[in-house]
Amino acid sequence: MKYRNLPATSPAETEILRLVWQQKRATVQEVCHQLPAARKIAYATVQTLLRRLEKKGYLKHDVEGKAHVFYPSVEQDHVIRRSVGDFLDRLFGGDPRPLMQFLAEDGRLEAKDLDELRKLIDNP
Amino acid sequence: MKYRNLPATSPAETEILRLVWQQKRATVQEVCHQLPAARKIAYATVQTLLRRLEKKGYLKHDVEGKAHVFYPSVEQDHVIRRSVGDFLDRLFGGDPRPLMQFLAEDGRLEAKDLDELRKLIDNP
DNA sequence: TGACATGTCTTACAATTGTACGATATTGTA
DNA sequence: TACAATATCGTACAATTGTAAGACATGTCA
C-alpha cells in the first residue's frame, strides 16, 4: 500500500482511531463505551472525531440498520510507524535510542515484559 | 520539583525545546542554526515558539547584549516522561510494550544499540 | 401507525497552533 | 554620533483541534 497524502491524525483522533482498531469495527456507541471512564467526552464529539478520521482517509463505514459501523482503511502498522517516527523526530531528533532507554529504565515495564523484550532482541 | 499546571507543549514547540536542551542555552539564532536544513522555518517563527515556551513555563531567558539567551526551566526528564506518557496513552492505551516491540523490530536500531539495550535490561 | 429511542448531520465556536510581517529598540563600529 | 546590522515585540491570521448543541431521520415496538 502507498497511502499517499494521508494527513496526520491529531491526538484526539489518534485516541479514537486506536479504539476502532481494538474492536475491528465499531459504532459511535461502541467507541464511547470503550473510552476509559475518566475520559469524559460527549457522544457527539466522538462522532465528529470519527467523521474527521473518515474524511482524512483513516476509516470507512458501512451502514447497518440506522447506525454507521466504522472500520479502518489504513493498516494500523502504517499509522504507528508514522506516528512513532513523528514523535521521535520532535522529541529526540529522530534517534530511537533515548526512547528505548527511557522505556527500559522507567519502570513502566514489568520484569516479564523485559524477558519478552530480551527474546525479541535476541531473535534474528 | 512539582511542575504543577504545566500546559503541554505542541509538536512544533517540542521540536524547538529539544534544540534548547541540546545546547543548554541558546539564542534564537542558535536555535535556527541547529534546525535541520530541510526544516525551513522563519527566524520570527522560532522566536514565537520560544516566547510561547517561556510563557508556558518551559523556558526562561537572560538578556545578554541585545540578545535573549533561553534556557530550560523544567527538567528534560520531566518533559520526556510526560510526552511519552501522553503519546503512549493516545496510541497504545498506555501500554508501553507495543511501542517497545515496534522499536525492537523496526530496524531503526542498530545491532550495537540492541547490545546496549540488552545491558540496560539486565542491569538492576 | 404513532411515539420513543437512538442515530446522524449540520453547524458552531473558542482555543491552540503554525507561520510570519513590520515596527521598533539596541549595539558595536566607522 | 550616525549607520548598519541584529534583536525583540506586538500583532495578525488562517488552519486545525477539541468540544458539543440542536435539528432532523429512522428503526422498533406497543
Tab-separated table of N, CA and C in Angstrom, chain A residues 2-107:
chain	number	residue	atom	x	y	z
A	2	LYS	N	0.314	2.295	-0.594
A	2	LYS	CA	1.092	3.517	-0.693
A	2	LYS	C	0.651	4.587	0.308
A	3	TYR	N	-0.629	4.734	0.501
A	3	TYR	CA	-1.147	5.721	1.449
A	3	TYR	C	-0.566	7.100	1.235
A	4	ARG	N	-0.666	7.596	0.042
A	4	ARG	CA	-0.117	8.931	-0.191
A	4	ARG	C	-0.982	9.991	0.468
A	5	ASN	N	-0.344	11.074	0.819
A	5	ASN	CA	-1.077	12.274	1.241
A	5	ASN	C	-1.998	12.089	2.429
A	6	LEU	N	-1.723	11.145	3.246
A	6	LEU	CA	-2.547	10.992	4.430
A	6	LEU	C	-2.220	12.110	5.402
A	7	PRO	N	-3.161	12.965	5.705
A	7	PRO	CA	-2.886	13.992	6.701
A	7	PRO	C	-2.722	13.334	8.062
A	8	ALA	N	-1.850	13.849	8.878
A	8	ALA	CA	-1.600	13.260	10.194
A	8	ALA	C	-2.850	13.299	11.057
A	9	THR	N	-2.924	12.369	11.980
A	9	THR	CA	-4.055	12.367	12.914
A	9	THR	C	-3.715	13.214	14.130
A	10	SER	N	-4.663	13.963	14.580
A	10	SER	CA	-4.468	14.765	15.792
A	10	SER	C	-4.487	13.823	16.991
A	11	PRO	N	-4.000	14.267	18.135
A	11	PRO	CA	-4.002	13.402	19.314
A	11	PRO	C	-5.370	12.822	19.631
A	12	ALA	N	-6.380	13.644	19.665
A	12	ALA	CA	-7.713	13.120	19.989
A	12	ALA	C	-8.171	12.116	18.939
A	13	GLU	N	-7.866	12.395	17.721
A	13	GLU	CA	-8.231	11.463	16.655
A	13	GLU	C	-7.501	10.139	16.830
A	14	THR	N	-6.244	10.225	17.154
A	14	THR	CA	-5.448	9.016	17.342
A	14	THR	C	-6.050	8.142	18.437
A	15	GLU	N	-6.438	8.789	19.484
A	15	GLU	CA	-7.045	8.084	20.613
A	15	GLU	C	-8.275	7.296	20.163
A	16	ILE	N	-9.086	7.934	19.355
A	16	ILE	CA	-10.305	7.287	18.875
A	16	ILE	C	-9.980	6.184	17.876
A	17	LEU	N	-9.074	6.488	16.993
A	17	LEU	CA	-8.686	5.516	15.973
A	17	LEU	C	-8.227	4.214	16.619
A	18	ARG	N	-7.471	4.360	17.667
A	18	ARG	CA	-6.993	3.185	18.396
A	18	ARG	C	-8.150	2.307	18.862
A	19	LEU	N	-9.199	2.929	19.333
A	19	LEU	CA	-10.337	2.160	19.823
A	19	LEU	C	-11.039	1.426	18.690
A	20	VAL	N	-11.047	2.010	17.522
A	20	VAL	CA	-11.640	1.316	16.381
A	20	VAL	C	-10.787	0.102	16.026
A	21	TRP	N	-9.475	0.284	16.026
A	21	TRP	CA	-8.602	-0.858	15.767
A	21	TRP	C	-8.914	-1.985	16.739
A	22	GLN	N	-8.990	-1.592	17.974
A	22	GLN	CA	-9.174	-2.551	19.046
A	22	GLN	C	-10.409	-3.419	18.826
A	23	GLN	N	-11.434	-2.825	18.253
A	23	GLN	CA	-12.678	-3.557	18.084
A	23	GLN	C	-12.893	-4.006	16.643
A	24	LYS	N	-11.917	-3.720	15.792
A	24	LYS	CA	-12.015	-4.046	14.363
A	24	LYS	C	-13.073	-3.193	13.658
A	25	ARG	N	-14.281	-3.264	14.171
A	25	ARG	CA	-15.380	-2.476	13.617
A	25	ARG	C	-16.150	-1.925	14.797
A	26	ALA	N	-16.606	-0.693	14.698
A	26	ALA	CA	-17.325	-0.155	15.848
A	26	ALA	C	-18.242	0.992	15.468
A	27	THR	N	-19.365	1.050	16.164
A	27	THR	CA	-20.267	2.184	16.022
A	27	THR	C	-19.809	3.282	16.982
A	28	VAL	N	-20.419	4.416	16.857
A	28	VAL	CA	-20.095	5.521	17.759
A	28	VAL	C	-20.290	5.081	19.211
A	29	GLN	N	-21.423	4.496	19.456
A	29	GLN	CA	-21.732	3.929	20.776
A	29	GLN	C	-20.591	3.084	21.314
A	30	GLU	N	-20.217	2.132	20.507
A	30	GLU	CA	-19.206	1.171	20.955
A	30	GLU	C	-17.892	1.860	21.282
A	31	VAL	N	-17.533	2.814	20.473
A	31	VAL	CA	-16.321	3.557	20.772
A	31	VAL	C	-16.484	4.297	22.095
A	32	CYS	N	-17.630	4.904	22.273
A	32	CYS	CA	-17.884	5.625	23.526
A	32	CYS	C	-17.711	4.705	24.731
A	33	HIS	N	-18.276	3.528	24.632
A	33	HIS	CA	-18.196	2.597	25.760
A	33	HIS	C	-16.769	2.173	26.048
A	34	GLN	N	-15.995	2.142	25.016
A	34	GLN	CA	-14.619	1.692	25.156
A	34	GLN	C	-13.717	2.743	25.806
A	35	LEU	N	-14.196	3.951	25.852
A	35	LEU	CA	-13.395	5.017	26.452
A	35	LEU	C	-13.216	4.794	27.940
A	36	PRO	N	-12.038	5.063	28.466
A	36	PRO	CA	-11.840	4.957	29.906
A	36	PRO	C	-12.813	5.881	30.623
A	37	ALA	N	-13.278	5.416	31.756
A	37	ALA	CA	-14.302	6.148	32.495
A	37	ALA	C	-13.874	7.587	32.775
A	38	ALA	N	-12.593	7.735	33.013
A	38	ALA	CA	-12.089	9.065	33.360
A	38	ALA	C	-12.224	10.049	32.204
A	39	ARG	N	-12.259	9.513	31.021
A	39	ARG	CA	-12.289	10.359	29.824
A	39	ARG	C	-13.708	10.771	29.496
A	40	LYS	N	-14.094	11.911	30.000
A	40	LYS	CA	-15.456	12.386	29.757
A	40	LYS	C	-15.486	13.126	28.435
A	41	ILE	N	-16.294	12.631	27.530
A	41	ILE	CA	-16.342	13.229	26.205
A	41	ILE	C	-17.675	12.860	25.579
A	42	ALA	N	-18.351	13.843	25.032
A	42	ALA	CA	-19.720	13.631	24.545
A	42	ALA	C	-19.777	12.722	23.324
A	43	TYR	N	-20.853	12.005	23.250
A	43	TYR	CA	-21.165	11.178	22.079
A	43	TYR	C	-20.930	11.948	20.792
A	44	ALA	N	-21.474	13.152	20.755
A	44	ALA	CA	-21.361	13.965	19.535
A	44	ALA	C	-19.904	14.251	19.188
A	45	THR	N	-19.101	14.355	20.194
A	45	THR	CA	-17.688	14.643	19.962
A	45	THR	C	-16.998	13.442	19.329
A	46	VAL	N	-17.286	12.285	19.871
A	46	VAL	CA	-16.728	11.055	19.294
A	46	VAL	C	-17.166	10.943	17.839
A	47	GLN	N	-18.394	11.274	17.625
A	47	GLN	CA	-18.934	11.232	16.273
A	47	GLN	C	-18.120	12.129	15.338
A	48	THR	N	-17.895	13.333	15.788
A	48	THR	CA	-17.113	14.272	14.987
A	48	THR	C	-15.734	13.717	14.688
A	49	LEU	N	-15.104	13.169	15.691
A	49	LEU	CA	-13.764	12.635	15.514
A	49	LEU	C	-13.768	11.492	14.497
A	50	LEU	N	-14.761	10.629	14.591
A	50	LEU	CA	-14.853	9.529	13.632
A	50	LEU	C	-15.068	10.072	12.222
A	51	ARG	N	-15.919	11.058	12.108
A	51	ARG	CA	-16.165	11.643	10.801
A	51	ARG	C	-14.873	12.234	10.236
A	52	ARG	N	-14.131	12.945	11.083
A	52	ARG	CA	-12.888	13.547	10.602
A	52	ARG	C	-11.883	12.485	10.195
A	53	LEU	N	-11.833	11.405	10.952
A	53	LEU	CA	-10.927	10.319	10.589
A	53	LEU	C	-11.307	9.731	9.244
A	54	GLU	N	-12.593	9.636	9.003
A	54	GLU	CA	-13.025	9.104	7.716
A	54	GLU	C	-12.661	10.072	6.595
A	55	LYS	N	-12.885	11.332	6.850
A	55	LYS	CA	-12.555	12.346	5.839
A	55	LYS	C	-11.056	12.333	5.526
A	56	LYS	N	-10.257	12.143	6.554
A	56	LYS	CA	-8.812	12.118	6.340
A	56	LYS	C	-8.358	10.833	5.651
A	57	GLY	N	-9.229	9.839	5.648
A	57	GLY	CA	-8.898	8.618	4.948
A	57	GLY	C	-8.509	7.439	5.821
A	58	TYR	N	-8.656	7.578	7.113
A	58	TYR	CA	-8.240	6.509	8.007
A	58	TYR	C	-9.333	5.485	8.265
A	59	LEU	N	-10.568	5.890	8.033
A	59	LEU	CA	-11.685	4.990	8.293
A	59	LEU	C	-12.639	4.990	7.109
A	60	LYS	N	-13.434	3.927	7.059
A	60	LYS	CA	-14.603	3.880	6.186
A	60	LYS	C	-15.749	3.419	7.067
A	61	HIS	N	-16.937	3.428	6.509
A	61	HIS	CA	-18.034	2.884	7.309
A	61	HIS	C	-19.075	2.197	6.438
A	62	ASP	N	-19.712	1.218	7.030
A	62	ASP	CA	-20.903	0.612	6.449
A	62	ASP	C	-22.101	1.114	7.222
A	63	VAL	N	-23.242	1.066	6.572
A	63	VAL	CA	-24.467	1.400	7.281
A	63	VAL	C	-25.143	0.109	7.688
A	64	GLU	N	-25.448	-0.011	8.948
A	64	GLU	CA	-26.115	-1.221	9.436
A	64	GLU	C	-27.292	-0.789	10.276
A	65	GLY	N	-28.484	-1.058	9.770
A	65	GLY	CA	-29.650	-0.509	10.447
A	65	GLY	C	-29.520	0.983	10.351
A	66	LYS	N	-29.733	1.654	11.432
A	66	LYS	CA	-29.582	3.103	11.350
A	66	LYS	C	-28.196	3.575	11.765
A	67	ALA	N	-27.384	2.650	12.197
A	67	ALA	CA	-26.063	3.052	12.698
A	67	ALA	C	-24.969	2.947	11.644
A	68	HIS	N	-23.954	3.738	11.825
A	68	HIS	CA	-22.762	3.607	10.998
A	68	HIS	C	-21.761	2.734	11.734
A	69	VAL	N	-21.202	1.792	10.999
A	69	VAL	CA	-20.180	0.946	11.605
A	69	VAL	C	-18.843	1.297	10.963
A	70	PHE	N	-17.955	1.827	11.749
A	70	PHE	CA	-16.670	2.281	11.222
A	70	PHE	C	-15.624	1.186	11.284
A	71	TYR	N	-14.748	1.208	10.303
A	71	TYR	CA	-13.638	0.251	10.308
A	71	TYR	C	-12.442	0.886	9.624
A	72	PRO	N	-11.242	0.396	9.945
A	72	PRO	CA	-10.014	1.017	9.449
A	72	PRO	C	-9.864	0.834	7.957
A	73	SER	N	-9.315	1.836	7.301
A	73	SER	CA	-9.000	1.677	5.887
A	73	SER	C	-7.505	1.868	5.639
A	74	VAL	N	-6.763	1.983	6.711
A	74	VAL	CA	-5.312	2.090	6.623
A	74	VAL	C	-4.742	1.111	7.639
A	75	GLU	N	-3.708	0.403	7.230
A	75	GLU	CA	-3.121	-0.566	8.158
A	75	GLU	C	-2.628	0.105	9.428
A	76	GLN	N	-2.937	-0.510	10.521
A	76	GLN	CA	-2.539	0.004	11.823
A	76	GLN	C	-1.031	0.239	11.863
A	77	ASP	N	-0.330	-0.700	11.281
A	77	ASP	CA	1.118	-0.613	11.316
A	77	ASP	C	1.645	0.642	10.635
A	78	HIS	N	0.971	0.994	9.578
A	78	HIS	CA	1.378	2.191	8.859
A	78	HIS	C	1.226	3.420	9.733
A	79	VAL	N	0.101	3.495	10.394
A	79	VAL	CA	-0.178	4.648	11.250
A	79	VAL	C	0.817	4.706	12.398
A	80	ILE	N	1.079	3.543	12.968
A	80	ILE	CA	2.020	3.504	14.082
A	80	ILE	C	3.401	3.942	13.632
A	81	ARG	N	3.833	3.405	12.528
A	81	ARG	CA	5.148	3.767	12.025
A	81	ARG	C	5.254	5.279	11.872
A	82	ARG	N	4.258	5.821	11.281
A	82	ARG	CA	4.288	7.249	11.041
A	82	ARG	C	4.238	8.060	12.335
A	83	SER	N	3.364	7.671	13.222
A	83	SER	CA	3.227	8.409	14.479
A	83	SER	C	4.505	8.347	15.299
A	84	VAL	N	5.037	7.139	15.391
A	84	VAL	CA	6.254	6.986	16.168
A	84	VAL	C	7.386	7.789	15.538
A	85	GLY	N	7.473	7.723	14.223
A	85	GLY	CA	8.504	8.472	13.521
A	85	GLY	C	8.412	9.956	13.819
A	86	ASP	N	7.216	10.448	13.730
A	86	ASP	CA	6.960	11.851	14.016
A	86	ASP	C	7.351	12.228	15.432
A	87	PHE	N	6.881	11.412	16.334
A	87	PHE	CA	7.147	11.647	17.749
A	87	PHE	C	8.647	11.659	18.024
A	88	LEU	N	9.308	10.685	17.463
A	88	LEU	CA	10.758	10.561	17.627
A	88	LEU	C	11.469	11.804	17.095
A	89	ASP	N	11.022	12.267	15.969
A	89	ASP	CA	11.645	13.453	15.380
A	89	ASP	C	11.534	14.657	16.306
A	90	ARG	N	10.345	14.864	16.791
A	90	ARG	CA	10.111	16.045	17.615
A	90	ARG	C	10.889	16.019	18.905
A	91	LEU	N	10.797	14.883	19.582
A	91	LEU	CA	11.306	14.838	20.946
A	91	LEU	C	12.754	14.400	21.034
A	92	PHE	N	13.210	13.625	20.052
A	92	PHE	CA	14.572	13.102	20.137
A	92	PHE	C	15.357	13.299	18.843
A	93	GLY	N	14.897	14.184	18.009
A	93	GLY	CA	15.620	14.407	16.765
A	93	GLY	C	15.721	13.155	15.917
A	94	GLY	N	14.822	12.223	16.103
A	94	GLY	CA	14.772	11.047	15.264
A	94	GLY	C	15.537	9.840	15.797
A	95	ASP	N	16.238	10.041	16.873
A	95	ASP	CA	17.034	8.945	17.434
A	95	ASP	C	16.176	8.085	18.362
A	96	PRO	N	15.987	6.818	18.016
A	96	PRO	CA	15.109	5.965	18.831
A	96	PRO	C	15.736	5.538	20.155
A	97	ARG	N	17.068	5.654	20.253
A	97	ARG	CA	17.716	5.092	21.441
A	97	ARG	C	17.289	5.737	22.762
A	98	PRO	N	17.235	7.053	22.817
A	98	PRO	CA	16.822	7.612	24.107
A	98	PRO	C	15.425	7.164	24.516
A	99	LEU	N	14.579	6.939	23.546
A	99	LEU	CA	13.223	6.495	23.878
A	99	LEU	C	13.269	5.084	24.446
A	100	MET	N	14.011	4.214	23.764
A	100	MET	CA	14.195	2.855	24.262
A	100	MET	C	14.714	2.873	25.689
A	101	GLN	N	15.728	3.657	25.860
A	101	GLN	CA	16.346	3.733	27.175
A	101	GLN	C	15.343	4.209	28.217
A	102	PHE	N	14.620	5.229	27.844
A	102	PHE	CA	13.623	5.749	28.780
A	102	PHE	C	12.638	4.662	29.170
A	103	LEU	N	12.160	3.948	28.181
A	103	LEU	CA	11.178	2.900	28.462
A	103	LEU	C	11.776	1.807	29.341
A	104	ALA	N	13.016	1.443	29.023
A	104	ALA	CA	13.653	0.360	29.772
A	104	ALA	C	13.877	0.753	31.237
A	105	GLU	N	14.174	2.016	31.458
A	105	GLU	CA	14.504	2.451	32.818
A	105	GLU	C	13.300	2.901	33.611
A	106	ASP	N	12.234	3.144	32.907
A	106	ASP	CA	11.131	3.883	33.503
A	106	ASP	C	10.363	3.114	34.562
A	107	GLY	N	10.416	1.788	34.497
A	107	GLY	CA	9.667	1.031	35.488
A	107	GLY	C	8.239	0.771	35.055
